[in-house]
């Protein structure tokens, strides 16, 4: 979420409700929102106390949460539209599905394009696809980019992988290493995790 837009929302809520402990006019002990992941937590704590009484949350706080979610969704939608346009320009939109939520934009690359069944080694054609996707994501390299590996629900036990958990983690790592070694994306902002067969894509 754009930090400047986020700060505007917080200041707007403070001016609208003016119900702050001890006459505070900012987040926490008067600290304004800065960029970084902590801003969500700070704002959450801020509007948890905002306008709250003994009966719990007020209508004003509920409204504030809804307004925040609307702004978050607006930012995510804007990002996803830009990404979809770039994917279209590169001619790879049919290989990448884009989904938008309040908190993130998700790109799903079809597993069959990247890996052979029960394997974690990237196919040659997958490397070119990942390179082009990375070029699109370069505009968002300051954001956290999380790489999630998946498998199907067929149990696996081989000399290399004990189960689907290991296979999915290895797949996420394969993509991670490729992006680190072959693209300009900041490794510090890349995360990877294996989802096994617990979160099926299909």
Short mmCIF file of C-alpha atoms in Angstrom, two decimals:
data_model
loop_
_atom_site.label_atom_id
_atom_site.label_comp_id
_atom_site.label_asym_id
_atom_site.label_seq_id
_atom_site.Cartn_x
_atom_site.Cartn_y
_atom_site.Cartn_z
CA UNK A 1 0.00 0.00 0.00
CA UNK A 2 1.26 3.43 -0.90
CA UNK A 3 2.65 4.92 2.33
CA UNK A 4 1.60 8.49 1.51
CA UNK A 5 -1.98 7.42 0.77
CA UNK A 6 -1.98 5.38 3.95
CA UNK A 7 -0.94 8.39 6.03
CA UNK A 8 -3.69 10.49 4.47
CA UNK A 9 -6.26 7.91 5.57
CA UNK A 10 -4.96 7.90 9.14
CA UNK A 11 -4.95 11.69 9.37
CA UNK A 12 -8.43 11.83 7.87
CA UNK A 13 -9.75 9.44 10.50
CA UNK A 14 -8.11 11.43 13.29
CA UNK A 15 -9.74 14.63 12.06
CA UNK A 16 -13.13 12.98 11.52
CA UNK A 17 -13.46 11.21 14.86
CA UNK A 18 -11.19 13.20 17.21
CA UNK A 19 -11.56 10.51 19.89
CA UNK A 20 -7.98 9.85 20.91
CA UNK A 21 -6.61 8.84 24.29
CA UNK A 22 -5.01 11.78 26.06
CA UNK A 23 -5.65 14.14 23.19
CA UNK A 24 -3.22 12.39 20.89
CA UNK A 25 -3.23 13.38 17.25
CA UNK A 26 -1.27 10.59 15.64
CA UNK A 27 -0.56 6.88 15.68
CA UNK A 28 0.43 5.39 19.06
CA UNK A 29 2.22 8.11 20.98
CA UNK A 30 1.95 10.63 18.19
CA UNK A 31 4.09 8.69 15.72
CA UNK A 32 3.00 9.18 12.12
CA UNK A 33 2.84 6.22 9.80
CA UNK A 34 6.07 5.45 8.01
CA UNK A 35 6.68 3.07 5.16
CA UNK A 36 7.07 -0.59 5.97
CA UNK A 37 5.01 -3.54 7.12
CA UNK A 38 4.54 -2.10 10.62
CA UNK A 39 2.12 0.52 9.33
CA UNK A 40 -0.73 -2.00 9.15
CA UNK A 41 -0.20 -3.06 12.76
CA UNK A 42 0.07 0.54 13.95
CA UNK A 43 -3.11 1.57 12.21
CA UNK A 44 -4.90 -1.52 13.48
CA UNK A 45 -3.99 -0.61 17.07
CA UNK A 46 -4.96 2.99 16.38
CA UNK A 47 -8.48 2.35 15.20
CA UNK A 48 -8.98 -0.41 17.78
CA UNK A 49 -8.97 2.33 20.42
CA UNK A 50 -10.56 4.97 18.21
CA UNK A 51 -14.08 5.73 19.39
CA UNK A 52 -14.27 2.54 21.44
CA UNK A 53 -16.46 2.43 24.51
CA UNK A 54 -17.42 -0.17 27.14
CA UNK A 55 -19.79 -1.82 24.71
CA UNK A 56 -16.98 -2.54 22.24
CA UNK A 57 -16.51 -1.21 18.75
CA UNK A 58 -18.45 1.86 17.70
CA UNK A 59 -20.06 2.41 14.30
CA UNK A 60 -17.34 4.97 13.60
CA UNK A 61 -14.59 2.39 14.03
CA UNK A 62 -16.40 -0.09 11.83
CA UNK A 63 -16.77 2.59 9.20
CA UNK A 64 -13.08 3.44 9.49
CA UNK A 65 -12.13 -0.19 8.93
CA UNK A 66 -14.35 -0.40 5.87
CA UNK A 67 -12.84 2.79 4.47
CA UNK A 68 -9.35 1.43 5.04
CA UNK A 69 -10.19 -1.83 3.29
CA UNK A 70 -11.66 0.11 0.37
CA UNK A 71 -8.43 2.09 0.01
CA UNK A 72 -6.35 -1.08 0.25
CA UNK A 73 -8.45 -2.77 -2.41
CA UNK A 74 -8.18 0.30 -4.62
CA UNK A 75 -4.37 0.18 -4.40
CA UNK A 76 -4.30 -3.57 -5.07
CA UNK A 77 -6.65 -3.19 -8.03
CA UNK A 78 -4.50 -0.44 -9.51
CA UNK A 79 -1.41 -2.62 -9.15
CA UNK A 80 -3.09 -5.68 -10.68
CA UNK A 81 -4.37 -3.68 -13.66
CA UNK A 82 -0.85 -2.40 -14.34
CA UNK A 83 0.58 -5.91 -14.03
CA UNK A 84 -2.07 -7.41 -16.32
CA UNK A 85 -1.35 -4.74 -18.93
CA UNK A 86 2.38 -5.48 -18.82
CA UNK A 87 1.79 -9.23 -19.06
CA UNK A 88 -0.43 -8.60 -22.08
CA UNK A 89 2.25 -6.45 -23.70
CA UNK A 90 4.77 -9.27 -23.26
CA UNK A 91 2.35 -11.83 -24.68
CA UNK A 92 2.36 -14.04 -21.59
CA UNK A 93 -1.02 -13.18 -20.06
CA UNK A 94 -2.41 -16.60 -20.99
CA UNK A 95 0.28 -18.26 -18.86
CA UNK A 96 -0.19 -16.09 -15.76
CA UNK A 97 -3.43 -15.69 -13.82
CA UNK A 98 -3.77 -12.47 -11.79
CA UNK A 99 -6.01 -12.24 -8.73
CA UNK A 100 -6.57 -9.28 -6.44
CA UNK A 101 -7.38 -9.13 -2.72
CA UNK A 102 -7.43 -6.34 -0.16
CA UNK A 103 -3.88 -7.12 0.94
CA UNK A 104 -2.01 -8.40 -2.11
CA UNK A 105 -1.94 -9.15 -5.82
CA UNK A 106 -1.42 -12.83 -6.62
CA UNK A 107 0.17 -14.15 -9.80
CA UNK A 108 -0.39 -17.85 -10.47
CA UNK A 109 1.84 -19.60 -12.99
CA UNK A 110 0.53 -22.93 -14.19
CA UNK A 111 2.57 -25.67 -12.57
CA UNK A 112 2.77 -27.76 -15.74
CA UNK A 113 4.59 -24.87 -17.42
CA UNK A 114 7.28 -24.82 -14.74
CA UNK A 115 7.84 -28.40 -13.59
CA UNK A 116 7.43 -31.99 -14.69
CA UNK A 117 5.31 -34.17 -12.41
CA UNK A 118 7.05 -34.98 -9.10
CA UNK A 119 10.04 -32.80 -10.10
CA UNK A 120 11.40 -29.51 -8.76
CA UNK A 121 13.78 -28.66 -11.61
CA UNK A 122 12.60 -25.76 -13.74
CA UNK A 123 11.85 -26.59 -17.35
CA UNK A 124 13.89 -24.61 -19.92
CA UNK A 125 10.76 -22.81 -21.16
CA UNK A 126 9.82 -21.94 -17.57
CA UNK A 127 12.99 -19.91 -17.15
CA UNK A 128 12.07 -17.55 -19.98
CA UNK A 129 8.57 -17.14 -18.55
CA UNK A 130 9.94 -16.36 -15.08
CA UNK A 131 12.39 -13.87 -16.54
CA UNK A 132 9.57 -11.96 -18.24
CA UNK A 133 7.41 -12.05 -15.11
CA UNK A 134 10.35 -10.69 -13.12
CA UNK A 135 10.66 -7.80 -15.57
CA UNK A 136 7.03 -6.93 -14.84
CA UNK A 137 7.57 -7.21 -11.09
CA UNK A 138 10.69 -5.04 -11.21
CA UNK A 139 8.47 -1.97 -10.78
CA UNK A 140 7.37 -3.43 -7.45
CA UNK A 141 10.73 -4.71 -6.21
CA UNK A 142 10.41 -2.66 -3.01
CA UNK A 143 7.38 -4.77 -2.08
CA UNK A 144 7.62 -8.20 -0.50
CA UNK A 145 7.31 -10.86 -3.18
CA UNK A 146 6.32 -14.25 -1.81
CA UNK A 147 6.92 -17.40 -3.84
CA UNK A 148 4.60 -20.28 -2.94
CA UNK A 149 5.25 -23.81 -4.18
CA UNK A 150 2.39 -26.30 -4.64
CA UNK A 151 1.90 -29.93 -5.61
CA UNK A 152 -1.03 -32.10 -6.62
CA UNK A 153 -2.64 -34.46 -4.12
CA UNK A 154 -0.89 -37.61 -5.28
CA UNK A 155 1.27 -38.90 -2.38
CA UNK A 156 4.97 -38.90 -3.18
CA UNK A 157 7.92 -40.70 -1.64
CA UNK A 158 11.16 -40.83 -3.59
CA UNK A 159 14.89 -40.86 -3.05
CA UNK A 160 14.86 -37.06 -3.32
CA UNK A 161 11.55 -36.05 -1.69
CA UNK A 162 10.01 -37.67 1.37
CA UNK A 163 6.59 -36.14 0.71
CA UNK A 164 4.69 -33.34 -1.02
CA UNK A 165 5.80 -30.83 1.62
CA UNK A 166 9.43 -31.27 0.58
CA UNK A 167 8.56 -31.22 -3.12
CA UNK A 168 6.58 -27.98 -2.85
CA UNK A 169 9.34 -26.32 -0.81
CA UNK A 170 11.94 -27.41 -3.36
CA UNK A 171 9.82 -25.94 -6.17
CA UNK A 172 9.52 -22.60 -4.38
CA UNK A 173 13.30 -22.63 -3.80
CA UNK A 174 13.97 -23.38 -7.48
CA UNK A 175 12.02 -20.28 -8.48
CA UNK A 176 13.67 -18.24 -5.72
CA UNK A 177 17.21 -19.19 -6.79
CA UNK A 178 16.44 -18.53 -10.43
CA UNK A 179 15.08 -15.04 -9.67
CA UNK A 180 18.05 -14.21 -7.43
CA UNK A 181 20.63 -15.37 -9.97
CA UNK A 182 19.02 -14.13 -13.19
CA UNK A 183 16.92 -11.03 -12.47
CA UNK A 184 17.20 -7.62 -10.86
CA UNK A 185 14.66 -8.34 -8.11
CA UNK A 186 15.96 -7.56 -4.63
CA UNK A 187 16.69 -10.89 -2.83
CA UNK A 188 16.00 -9.19 0.53
CA UNK A 189 12.35 -8.77 -0.49
CA UNK A 190 11.85 -12.29 -1.80
CA UNK A 191 10.24 -14.95 0.41
CA UNK A 192 9.59 -18.61 -0.37
CA UNK A 193 7.42 -21.31 1.17
CA UNK A 194 6.12 -24.75 0.31
CA UNK A 195 2.37 -25.29 0.56
CA UNK A 196 2.41 -29.02 -0.13
CA UNK A 197 -0.98 -30.33 -1.17
CA UNK A 198 -2.76 -28.44 1.64
CA UNK A 199 -3.64 -25.43 -0.53
CA UNK A 200 -4.52 -26.82 -3.95
CA UNK A 201 -4.39 -24.41 -6.89
CA UNK A 202 -6.64 -26.55 -9.09
#
